[in-house]
Short mmCIF file of N, CA and C in Angstrom, two decimals:
data_model
loop_
_atom_site.label_atom_id
_atom_site.label_comp_id
_atom_site.label_asym_id
_atom_site.label_seq_id
_atom_site.Cartn_x
_atom_site.Cartn_y
_atom_site.Cartn_z
N MET A 150 0.83 -1.19 0.00
CA MET A 150 0.00 0.00 0.00
C MET A 150 0.87 1.24 0.00
N LEU A 151 0.38 2.28 -0.66
CA LEU A 151 1.07 3.55 -0.64
C LEU A 151 0.74 4.26 0.67
N PRO A 152 1.71 4.93 1.25
CA PRO A 152 1.44 5.64 2.50
C PRO A 152 0.33 6.66 2.31
N SER A 153 -0.56 6.74 3.24
CA SER A 153 -1.64 7.73 3.33
C SER A 153 -2.74 7.60 2.30
N THR A 154 -2.65 6.64 1.36
CA THR A 154 -3.70 6.60 0.34
C THR A 154 -4.58 5.38 0.44
N GLY A 155 -4.05 4.30 1.00
CA GLY A 155 -4.83 3.08 1.05
C GLY A 155 -4.89 2.40 -0.31
N ARG A 156 -4.07 2.84 -1.26
CA ARG A 156 -4.06 2.26 -2.60
C ARG A 156 -2.73 1.55 -2.81
N SER A 157 -2.75 0.52 -3.61
CA SER A 157 -1.51 -0.20 -3.88
C SER A 157 -0.68 0.57 -4.89
N SER A 158 0.62 0.32 -4.88
CA SER A 158 1.51 1.01 -5.80
C SER A 158 1.28 0.58 -7.23
N THR A 159 0.56 -0.51 -7.46
CA THR A 159 0.28 -0.95 -8.82
C THR A 159 -1.04 -0.41 -9.35
N ASP A 160 -1.79 0.31 -8.53
CA ASP A 160 -3.06 0.88 -8.97
C ASP A 160 -2.80 2.11 -9.81
N THR A 161 -3.07 2.01 -11.10
CA THR A 161 -2.85 3.14 -12.00
C THR A 161 -4.15 3.63 -12.61
N SER A 162 -5.26 3.22 -12.07
CA SER A 162 -6.54 3.61 -12.65
C SER A 162 -6.72 5.11 -12.60
N GLU A 163 -7.41 5.61 -13.60
CA GLU A 163 -7.71 7.03 -13.67
C GLU A 163 -9.16 7.28 -13.26
N GLY A 164 -9.92 6.23 -13.04
CA GLY A 164 -11.33 6.37 -12.74
C GLY A 164 -11.57 6.77 -11.31
N PRO A 165 -12.85 6.83 -10.95
CA PRO A 165 -13.20 7.21 -9.58
C PRO A 165 -12.56 6.27 -8.58
N VAL A 166 -12.13 6.84 -7.49
CA VAL A 166 -11.48 6.09 -6.43
C VAL A 166 -12.27 6.35 -5.16
N PRO A 167 -12.51 5.29 -4.38
CA PRO A 167 -13.20 5.54 -3.12
C PRO A 167 -12.48 6.65 -2.37
N GLY A 168 -13.25 7.57 -1.85
CA GLY A 168 -12.67 8.66 -1.11
C GLY A 168 -12.38 9.89 -1.94
N SER A 169 -12.69 9.83 -3.26
CA SER A 169 -12.38 11.00 -4.08
C SER A 169 -13.55 11.96 -4.20
N GLY A 170 -14.68 11.62 -3.62
CA GLY A 170 -15.83 12.52 -3.68
C GLY A 170 -15.78 13.56 -2.59
N ALA A 171 -16.58 14.59 -2.75
CA ALA A 171 -16.61 15.68 -1.76
C ALA A 171 -17.01 15.12 -0.41
N GLY A 172 -16.22 15.42 0.59
CA GLY A 172 -16.53 15.00 1.95
C GLY A 172 -16.11 13.58 2.26
N ASP A 173 -15.66 12.79 1.26
CA ASP A 173 -15.21 11.43 1.49
C ASP A 173 -13.76 11.43 1.92
N GLU A 174 -13.34 10.34 2.53
CA GLU A 174 -11.95 10.18 2.92
C GLU A 174 -11.44 8.87 2.38
N VAL A 175 -10.20 8.87 1.93
CA VAL A 175 -9.53 7.62 1.58
C VAL A 175 -9.00 7.07 2.88
N VAL A 176 -9.36 5.84 3.21
CA VAL A 176 -8.95 5.27 4.48
C VAL A 176 -7.85 4.24 4.22
N GLY A 177 -6.73 4.40 4.91
CA GLY A 177 -5.60 3.51 4.75
C GLY A 177 -5.70 2.29 5.64
N ASP A 178 -4.65 1.49 5.66
CA ASP A 178 -4.61 0.27 6.45
C ASP A 178 -4.84 0.54 7.93
N SER A 179 -4.43 1.69 8.40
CA SER A 179 -4.56 1.99 9.82
C SER A 179 -5.99 2.36 10.20
N GLY A 180 -6.86 2.53 9.19
CA GLY A 180 -8.23 2.92 9.46
C GLY A 180 -8.38 4.43 9.61
N VAL A 181 -7.29 5.13 9.47
CA VAL A 181 -7.29 6.59 9.59
C VAL A 181 -7.10 7.19 8.21
N GLY A 182 -7.91 8.18 7.88
CA GLY A 182 -7.78 8.84 6.58
C GLY A 182 -6.57 9.75 6.54
N PRO A 183 -6.20 10.14 5.34
CA PRO A 183 -5.06 11.04 5.21
C PRO A 183 -5.41 12.42 5.74
N GLY A 184 -4.39 13.19 6.01
CA GLY A 184 -4.60 14.58 6.40
C GLY A 184 -4.98 15.38 5.17
N PRO A 185 -5.36 16.63 5.36
CA PRO A 185 -5.80 17.44 4.23
C PRO A 185 -4.71 17.66 3.19
N PHE A 186 -3.45 17.75 3.59
CA PHE A 186 -2.39 17.97 2.62
C PHE A 186 -2.09 16.72 1.80
N GLU A 187 -2.23 15.55 2.41
CA GLU A 187 -2.07 14.30 1.66
C GLU A 187 -3.20 14.16 0.64
N GLY A 188 -4.41 14.48 1.06
CA GLY A 188 -5.54 14.44 0.14
C GLY A 188 -5.38 15.44 -1.00
N LEU A 189 -4.90 16.62 -0.67
CA LEU A 189 -4.66 17.63 -1.70
C LEU A 189 -3.58 17.17 -2.67
N GLU A 190 -2.50 16.61 -2.15
CA GLU A 190 -1.42 16.12 -3.01
C GLU A 190 -1.95 15.09 -3.99
N ARG A 191 -2.77 14.18 -3.51
CA ARG A 191 -3.33 13.14 -4.37
C ARG A 191 -4.19 13.74 -5.47
N GLU A 192 -5.06 14.66 -5.11
CA GLU A 192 -5.95 15.26 -6.11
C GLU A 192 -5.18 16.08 -7.13
N ILE A 193 -4.15 16.78 -6.69
CA ILE A 193 -3.32 17.55 -7.63
C ILE A 193 -2.57 16.59 -8.55
N ARG A 194 -2.04 15.52 -7.99
CA ARG A 194 -1.34 14.52 -8.80
C ARG A 194 -2.25 13.97 -9.89
N LEU A 195 -3.47 13.62 -9.52
CA LEU A 195 -4.42 13.09 -10.50
C LEU A 195 -4.81 14.16 -11.53
N LEU A 196 -5.00 15.38 -11.06
CA LEU A 196 -5.35 16.48 -11.96
C LEU A 196 -4.23 16.69 -12.99
N ILE A 197 -3.00 16.70 -12.54
CA ILE A 197 -1.86 16.88 -13.44
C ILE A 197 -1.79 15.73 -14.44
N ARG A 198 -1.95 14.52 -13.96
CA ARG A 198 -1.88 13.35 -14.84
C ARG A 198 -2.96 13.42 -15.92
N ARG A 199 -4.16 13.76 -15.52
CA ARG A 199 -5.26 13.85 -16.49
C ARG A 199 -5.04 15.00 -17.47
N ALA A 200 -4.51 16.10 -16.97
CA ALA A 200 -4.23 17.24 -17.84
C ALA A 200 -3.14 16.88 -18.85
N GLN A 201 -2.12 16.15 -18.41
CA GLN A 201 -1.06 15.73 -19.32
C GLN A 201 -1.60 14.80 -20.40
N SER A 202 -2.48 13.90 -20.00
CA SER A 202 -2.99 12.95 -20.99
C SER A 202 -3.90 13.61 -22.02
N SER A 203 -4.52 14.72 -21.67
CA SER A 203 -5.37 15.41 -22.65
C SER A 203 -4.64 16.54 -23.36
N GLY A 204 -3.44 16.88 -22.91
CA GLY A 204 -2.70 18.01 -23.47
C GLY A 204 -2.41 17.90 -24.94
N ALA A 205 -2.03 16.72 -25.40
CA ALA A 205 -1.70 16.55 -26.81
C ALA A 205 -2.91 16.77 -27.70
N SER A 206 -4.06 16.26 -27.29
CA SER A 206 -5.24 16.46 -28.13
C SER A 206 -5.68 17.92 -28.14
N ILE A 207 -5.53 18.61 -27.03
CA ILE A 207 -5.87 20.03 -26.99
C ILE A 207 -4.93 20.81 -27.90
N ALA A 208 -3.65 20.50 -27.82
CA ALA A 208 -2.67 21.19 -28.68
C ALA A 208 -2.96 20.92 -30.15
N ARG A 209 -3.33 19.70 -30.49
CA ARG A 209 -3.63 19.37 -31.89
C ARG A 209 -4.85 20.13 -32.40
N ARG A 210 -5.75 20.50 -31.50
CA ARG A 210 -6.90 21.31 -31.92
C ARG A 210 -6.45 22.68 -32.39
N VAL A 211 -5.36 23.17 -31.81
CA VAL A 211 -4.82 24.46 -32.24
C VAL A 211 -4.07 24.30 -33.55
N HIS A 212 -3.19 23.30 -33.62
CA HIS A 212 -2.40 23.05 -34.83
C HIS A 212 -1.93 21.60 -34.77
N PRO A 213 -2.03 20.87 -35.90
CA PRO A 213 -1.65 19.44 -35.87
C PRO A 213 -0.20 19.18 -35.49
N GLU A 214 0.68 20.17 -35.63
CA GLU A 214 2.09 19.98 -35.31
C GLU A 214 2.49 20.63 -33.99
N LEU A 215 1.51 21.04 -33.21
CA LEU A 215 1.80 21.75 -31.96
C LEU A 215 2.09 20.79 -30.82
N ASP A 216 3.14 21.08 -30.07
CA ASP A 216 3.51 20.30 -28.89
C ASP A 216 2.54 20.61 -27.75
N ALA A 217 2.24 19.61 -26.93
CA ALA A 217 1.27 19.78 -25.84
C ALA A 217 1.67 20.89 -24.88
N SER A 218 2.95 21.07 -24.65
CA SER A 218 3.39 22.08 -23.69
C SER A 218 3.20 23.50 -24.20
N ALA A 219 2.88 23.66 -25.48
CA ALA A 219 2.74 25.00 -26.05
C ALA A 219 1.36 25.62 -25.78
N TYR A 220 0.35 24.82 -25.52
CA TYR A 220 -0.99 25.37 -25.30
C TYR A 220 -1.02 26.36 -24.13
N PRO A 221 -0.43 26.02 -22.97
CA PRO A 221 -0.43 27.01 -21.88
C PRO A 221 0.31 28.30 -22.25
N ILE A 222 1.34 28.20 -23.06
CA ILE A 222 2.06 29.40 -23.49
C ILE A 222 1.15 30.26 -24.37
N LEU A 223 0.45 29.62 -25.30
CA LEU A 223 -0.50 30.36 -26.14
C LEU A 223 -1.57 31.02 -25.29
N ALA A 224 -2.07 30.30 -24.30
CA ALA A 224 -3.10 30.86 -23.42
C ALA A 224 -2.58 32.09 -22.69
N HIS A 225 -1.36 32.02 -22.20
CA HIS A 225 -0.77 33.14 -21.47
C HIS A 225 -0.61 34.35 -22.40
N ILE A 226 -0.15 34.10 -23.62
CA ILE A 226 0.03 35.19 -24.58
C ILE A 226 -1.33 35.77 -24.96
N ALA A 227 -2.35 34.93 -25.11
CA ALA A 227 -3.69 35.41 -25.43
C ALA A 227 -4.23 36.31 -24.33
N GLU A 228 -3.95 35.94 -23.08
CA GLU A 228 -4.42 36.73 -21.93
C GLU A 228 -3.58 37.97 -21.69
N ARG A 229 -2.32 37.92 -22.12
CA ARG A 229 -1.39 39.03 -21.88
C ARG A 229 -0.62 39.35 -23.16
N PRO A 230 -1.30 39.90 -24.17
CA PRO A 230 -0.61 40.22 -25.43
C PRO A 230 0.57 41.15 -25.16
N GLY A 231 1.66 40.90 -25.84
CA GLY A 231 2.84 41.72 -25.66
C GLY A 231 3.77 41.20 -24.58
N ALA A 232 3.49 40.00 -24.07
CA ALA A 232 4.36 39.40 -23.06
C ALA A 232 5.76 39.24 -23.65
N ARG A 233 6.74 39.25 -22.78
CA ARG A 233 8.13 39.01 -23.20
C ARG A 233 8.48 37.56 -22.88
N GLY A 234 9.47 37.05 -23.59
CA GLY A 234 9.92 35.69 -23.33
C GLY A 234 10.36 35.49 -21.90
N SER A 235 11.02 36.50 -21.32
CA SER A 235 11.45 36.40 -19.93
C SER A 235 10.25 36.33 -18.99
N ASP A 236 9.15 37.05 -19.34
CA ASP A 236 7.93 36.97 -18.53
C ASP A 236 7.37 35.56 -18.55
N LEU A 237 7.38 34.95 -19.73
CA LEU A 237 6.87 33.58 -19.87
C LEU A 237 7.72 32.60 -19.07
N ALA A 238 9.04 32.75 -19.16
CA ALA A 238 9.94 31.86 -18.42
C ALA A 238 9.69 31.96 -16.92
N THR A 239 9.53 33.18 -16.44
CA THR A 239 9.27 33.38 -15.01
C THR A 239 7.92 32.81 -14.63
N PHE A 240 6.90 33.09 -15.41
CA PHE A 240 5.55 32.64 -15.09
C PHE A 240 5.47 31.12 -15.02
N PHE A 241 6.11 30.43 -15.97
CA PHE A 241 6.03 28.97 -16.02
C PHE A 241 7.14 28.28 -15.24
N GLY A 242 8.09 29.05 -14.73
CA GLY A 242 9.16 28.46 -13.93
C GLY A 242 10.11 27.60 -14.74
N VAL A 243 10.38 28.03 -15.98
CA VAL A 243 11.31 27.29 -16.84
C VAL A 243 12.38 28.26 -17.32
N GLY A 244 13.41 27.72 -17.93
CA GLY A 244 14.50 28.55 -18.43
C GLY A 244 14.13 29.35 -19.67
N ARG A 245 14.84 30.43 -19.86
CA ARG A 245 14.59 31.27 -21.04
C ARG A 245 14.85 30.52 -22.34
N ALA A 246 15.85 29.64 -22.33
CA ALA A 246 16.17 28.87 -23.54
C ALA A 246 14.99 27.97 -23.91
N THR A 247 14.35 27.37 -22.92
CA THR A 247 13.19 26.52 -23.18
C THR A 247 12.07 27.32 -23.82
N VAL A 248 11.79 28.48 -23.26
CA VAL A 248 10.73 29.34 -23.80
C VAL A 248 11.10 29.81 -25.20
N SER A 249 12.35 30.16 -25.39
CA SER A 249 12.80 30.64 -26.70
C SER A 249 12.59 29.58 -27.78
N ARG A 250 12.93 28.33 -27.46
CA ARG A 250 12.70 27.23 -28.43
C ARG A 250 11.22 27.08 -28.73
N GLN A 251 10.39 27.13 -27.70
CA GLN A 251 8.95 26.98 -27.92
C GLN A 251 8.40 28.14 -28.72
N LEU A 252 8.85 29.35 -28.43
CA LEU A 252 8.38 30.51 -29.19
C LEU A 252 8.82 30.44 -30.64
N SER A 253 10.04 29.96 -30.88
CA SER A 253 10.51 29.80 -32.25
C SER A 253 9.61 28.83 -33.02
N ARG A 254 9.24 27.75 -32.37
CA ARG A 254 8.36 26.77 -33.01
C ARG A 254 6.98 27.37 -33.26
N LEU A 255 6.45 28.11 -32.29
CA LEU A 255 5.15 28.75 -32.46
C LEU A 255 5.19 29.76 -33.60
N ALA A 256 6.29 30.46 -33.74
CA ALA A 256 6.45 31.42 -34.84
C ALA A 256 6.53 30.69 -36.18
N GLU A 257 7.27 29.57 -36.22
CA GLU A 257 7.36 28.76 -37.45
C GLU A 257 5.99 28.29 -37.90
N LEU A 258 5.13 27.96 -36.94
CA LEU A 258 3.78 27.49 -37.26
C LEU A 258 2.82 28.64 -37.58
N GLY A 259 3.30 29.86 -37.45
CA GLY A 259 2.47 31.02 -37.77
C GLY A 259 1.46 31.38 -36.69
N LEU A 260 1.71 30.94 -35.46
CA LEU A 260 0.76 31.18 -34.37
C LEU A 260 1.09 32.41 -33.53
N VAL A 261 2.37 32.78 -33.49
CA VAL A 261 2.77 33.98 -32.74
C VAL A 261 3.68 34.82 -33.62
N GLU A 262 3.76 36.10 -33.24
CA GLU A 262 4.72 36.97 -33.89
C GLU A 262 5.47 37.73 -32.82
N ARG A 263 6.71 38.05 -33.13
CA ARG A 263 7.57 38.77 -32.19
C ARG A 263 7.88 40.14 -32.78
N THR A 264 7.80 41.15 -31.93
CA THR A 264 8.18 42.49 -32.34
C THR A 264 9.16 43.04 -31.32
N VAL A 265 9.94 43.99 -31.74
CA VAL A 265 10.93 44.60 -30.85
C VAL A 265 10.20 45.32 -29.72
N ASP A 266 10.69 45.11 -28.51
CA ASP A 266 10.12 45.76 -27.33
C ASP A 266 10.49 47.24 -27.39
N PRO A 267 9.49 48.14 -27.45
CA PRO A 267 9.80 49.56 -27.54
C PRO A 267 10.51 50.11 -26.29
N GLU A 268 10.38 49.41 -25.17
CA GLU A 268 11.03 49.85 -23.93
C GLU A 268 12.46 49.32 -23.79
N ASP A 269 12.77 48.25 -24.53
CA ASP A 269 14.09 47.64 -24.46
C ASP A 269 14.35 46.96 -25.80
N SER A 270 15.14 47.60 -26.64
CA SER A 270 15.34 47.10 -28.01
C SER A 270 16.00 45.72 -28.05
N ARG A 271 16.54 45.26 -26.93
CA ARG A 271 17.12 43.91 -26.90
C ARG A 271 16.05 42.85 -26.72
N GLY A 272 14.87 43.24 -26.22
CA GLY A 272 13.80 42.30 -25.94
C GLY A 272 12.76 42.25 -27.05
N GLN A 273 11.89 41.30 -26.94
CA GLN A 273 10.81 41.13 -27.91
C GLN A 273 9.48 41.01 -27.18
N ARG A 274 8.45 41.52 -27.81
CA ARG A 274 7.09 41.36 -27.33
C ARG A 274 6.43 40.31 -28.21
N ILE A 275 5.67 39.43 -27.58
CA ILE A 275 5.06 38.32 -28.31
C ILE A 275 3.55 38.49 -28.29
N THR A 276 2.93 38.33 -29.45
CA THR A 276 1.47 38.35 -29.57
C THR A 276 1.05 37.20 -30.48
N LEU A 277 -0.20 36.83 -30.37
CA LEU A 277 -0.74 35.82 -31.27
C LEU A 277 -0.98 36.47 -32.63
N THR A 278 -0.75 35.71 -33.68
CA THR A 278 -1.13 36.16 -35.01
C THR A 278 -2.65 36.05 -35.11
N PRO A 279 -3.27 36.67 -36.08
CA PRO A 279 -4.72 36.48 -36.24
C PRO A 279 -5.09 34.99 -36.37
N ASP A 280 -4.29 34.24 -37.13
CA ASP A 280 -4.56 32.80 -37.25
C ASP A 280 -4.36 32.09 -35.92
N GLY A 281 -3.30 32.45 -35.19
CA GLY A 281 -3.04 31.85 -33.88
C GLY A 281 -4.17 32.15 -32.91
N ALA A 282 -4.67 33.39 -32.92
CA ALA A 282 -5.77 33.76 -32.03
C ALA A 282 -7.03 32.99 -32.37
N ALA A 283 -7.33 32.86 -33.66
CA ALA A 283 -8.54 32.13 -34.06
C ALA A 283 -8.44 30.66 -33.68
N ARG A 284 -7.29 30.06 -33.91
CA ARG A 284 -7.09 28.64 -33.57
C ARG A 284 -7.15 28.44 -32.05
N PHE A 285 -6.51 29.33 -31.31
CA PHE A 285 -6.54 29.22 -29.85
C PHE A 285 -7.96 29.38 -29.33
N ASP A 286 -8.70 30.37 -29.81
CA ASP A 286 -10.07 30.59 -29.36
C ASP A 286 -10.94 29.36 -29.62
N GLN A 287 -10.75 28.74 -30.77
CA GLN A 287 -11.53 27.54 -31.10
C GLN A 287 -11.21 26.40 -30.13
N ALA A 288 -9.93 26.20 -29.83
CA ALA A 288 -9.54 25.13 -28.90
C ALA A 288 -10.04 25.43 -27.49
N ARG A 289 -9.93 26.68 -27.07
CA ARG A 289 -10.40 27.06 -25.73
C ARG A 289 -11.91 26.88 -25.63
N THR A 290 -12.65 27.27 -26.65
CA THR A 290 -14.10 27.09 -26.66
C THR A 290 -14.46 25.61 -26.52
N SER A 291 -13.72 24.76 -27.20
CA SER A 291 -13.95 23.32 -27.11
C SER A 291 -13.66 22.81 -25.71
N ARG A 292 -12.60 23.30 -25.11
CA ARG A 292 -12.23 22.87 -23.76
C ARG A 292 -13.25 23.35 -22.73
N VAL A 293 -13.74 24.58 -22.88
CA VAL A 293 -14.76 25.10 -21.97
C VAL A 293 -16.04 24.27 -22.10
N ALA A 294 -16.41 23.91 -23.34
CA ALA A 294 -17.60 23.07 -23.54
C ALA A 294 -17.44 21.72 -22.86
N MET A 295 -16.23 21.15 -22.90
CA MET A 295 -15.97 19.89 -22.22
C MET A 295 -16.16 20.05 -20.72
N LEU A 296 -15.65 21.13 -20.15
CA LEU A 296 -15.80 21.37 -18.72
C LEU A 296 -17.27 21.58 -18.36
N GLU A 297 -17.99 22.32 -19.18
CA GLU A 297 -19.42 22.53 -18.92
C GLU A 297 -20.17 21.20 -18.93
N GLY A 298 -19.82 20.32 -19.85
CA GLY A 298 -20.47 19.01 -19.90
C GLY A 298 -20.12 18.14 -18.71
N ALA A 299 -18.83 18.11 -18.38
CA ALA A 299 -18.37 17.26 -17.28
C ALA A 299 -18.91 17.74 -15.93
N LEU A 300 -19.11 19.04 -15.78
CA LEU A 300 -19.55 19.60 -14.50
C LEU A 300 -20.99 20.11 -14.57
N ALA A 301 -21.77 19.53 -15.46
CA ALA A 301 -23.15 19.99 -15.67
C ALA A 301 -24.01 19.91 -14.42
N THR A 302 -23.70 19.00 -13.53
CA THR A 302 -24.51 18.86 -12.31
C THR A 302 -24.06 19.79 -11.18
N TRP A 303 -22.98 20.50 -11.39
CA TRP A 303 -22.46 21.41 -10.37
C TRP A 303 -23.23 22.72 -10.39
N GLU A 304 -23.34 23.31 -9.22
CA GLU A 304 -23.90 24.66 -9.12
C GLU A 304 -22.86 25.63 -9.70
N THR A 305 -23.32 26.69 -10.34
CA THR A 305 -22.42 27.67 -10.92
C THR A 305 -21.48 28.25 -9.88
N GLU A 306 -21.98 28.50 -8.68
CA GLU A 306 -21.14 29.05 -7.62
C GLU A 306 -20.04 28.07 -7.21
N ASP A 307 -20.32 26.76 -7.27
CA ASP A 307 -19.29 25.77 -6.95
C ASP A 307 -18.16 25.81 -7.98
N VAL A 308 -18.51 25.96 -9.25
CA VAL A 308 -17.51 26.07 -10.30
C VAL A 308 -16.68 27.34 -10.08
N ALA A 309 -17.35 28.45 -9.79
CA ALA A 309 -16.65 29.71 -9.55
C ALA A 309 -15.73 29.60 -8.33
N GLN A 310 -16.20 28.92 -7.28
CA GLN A 310 -15.37 28.75 -6.08
C GLN A 310 -14.15 27.90 -6.39
N LEU A 311 -14.32 26.83 -7.16
CA LEU A 311 -13.19 26.00 -7.53
C LEU A 311 -12.17 26.83 -8.31
N ALA A 312 -12.64 27.64 -9.25
CA ALA A 312 -11.73 28.49 -10.02
C ALA A 312 -10.99 29.46 -9.11
N ARG A 313 -11.70 30.06 -8.16
CA ARG A 313 -11.05 30.99 -7.22
C ARG A 313 -10.00 30.27 -6.37
N LEU A 314 -10.34 29.11 -5.86
CA LEU A 314 -9.41 28.36 -5.01
C LEU A 314 -8.19 27.89 -5.79
N LEU A 315 -8.38 27.44 -7.02
CA LEU A 315 -7.24 27.04 -7.83
C LEU A 315 -6.35 28.23 -8.15
N GLY A 316 -6.96 29.39 -8.41
CA GLY A 316 -6.18 30.60 -8.63
C GLY A 316 -5.38 30.99 -7.41
N ARG A 317 -6.00 30.88 -6.26
CA ARG A 317 -5.32 31.19 -5.00
C ARG A 317 -4.18 30.20 -4.76
N TYR A 318 -4.44 28.92 -5.02
CA TYR A 318 -3.41 27.89 -4.88
C TYR A 318 -2.22 28.23 -5.78
N SER A 319 -2.48 28.54 -7.05
CA SER A 319 -1.40 28.83 -7.99
C SER A 319 -0.59 30.03 -7.54
N ALA A 320 -1.27 31.09 -7.13
CA ALA A 320 -0.56 32.30 -6.69
C ALA A 320 0.29 32.02 -5.46
N ASP A 321 -0.23 31.25 -4.52
CA ASP A 321 0.52 30.95 -3.31
C ASP A 321 1.71 30.04 -3.58
N ILE A 322 1.56 29.09 -4.49
CA ILE A 322 2.69 28.22 -4.84
C ILE A 322 3.79 29.04 -5.49
N VAL A 323 3.43 29.93 -6.40
CA VAL A 323 4.43 30.79 -7.06
C VAL A 323 5.13 31.67 -6.02
N ALA A 324 4.36 32.29 -5.13
CA ALA A 324 4.95 33.16 -4.11
C ALA A 324 5.88 32.37 -3.20
N TRP A 325 5.48 31.16 -2.84
CA TRP A 325 6.30 30.31 -1.98
C TRP A 325 7.61 29.97 -2.68
N LYS A 326 7.53 29.60 -3.97
CA LYS A 326 8.75 29.27 -4.70
C LYS A 326 9.67 30.48 -4.83
N GLN A 327 9.09 31.63 -5.08
CA GLN A 327 9.89 32.85 -5.25
C GLN A 327 10.53 33.29 -3.93
N SER A 328 9.95 32.90 -2.82
CA SER A 328 10.52 33.28 -1.52
C SER A 328 11.76 32.47 -1.19
N GLY A 329 12.01 31.41 -1.96
CA GLY A 329 13.21 30.61 -1.75
C GLY A 329 13.14 29.62 -0.61
N ARG A 330 11.95 29.32 -0.15
CA ARG A 330 11.79 28.38 0.96
C ARG A 330 12.05 26.97 0.55
#
C-alpha cells in the first residue's frame, strides 16, 4: 500500500477512487484517513496526470504539429498580449532557452509573432497572429464546452469557487517558490 492513500503502488486507474468525492476520505490500512495535505497532493497529482494525458489532443486542436506544452504558453500570450519571453519563463518556472525554443516553433507554425520591445530594443514582445488567435479561441471554446459538460450537475457558484481556489493555490505556490523556501 502507498502511504496515506490506502491504494496499492500498482493501482494506475484514472477512474473514480473511493474517497475521491466531496466529503469522502480515503482510508488507509490503519483505518485513519489522510490529512488534508495528503488528500490535496493526491488530487493535484491526478489532476496533473489527467491534464497531461489530454494536453496533446488540446494542442492538436490548435495546430496538428503543436507540442502539448505549447498550449499554456499560447493561453498566457492570449491573456497578456505583448508578453516578453522572460515573462513567460518566469511565469512557467522554466529557463529562457526553453521558452525561446517553444516561441521559435510557435512562430514557425504562424501562431505567434515577435516584435521589438519599444522599452528595451534587446527584448521582444510576443502576440498571437490572427490565425493563432482564431485557432486558440476555437480550442479554448472546445475545452470550456468539455468542462461545462463534465460539470453539468455542479452549481455555478461551486464552479466559480473551484476556479477561485485554484487561482489562490497557484498564486501561493508561485509566491512560496519565489521566496526561496
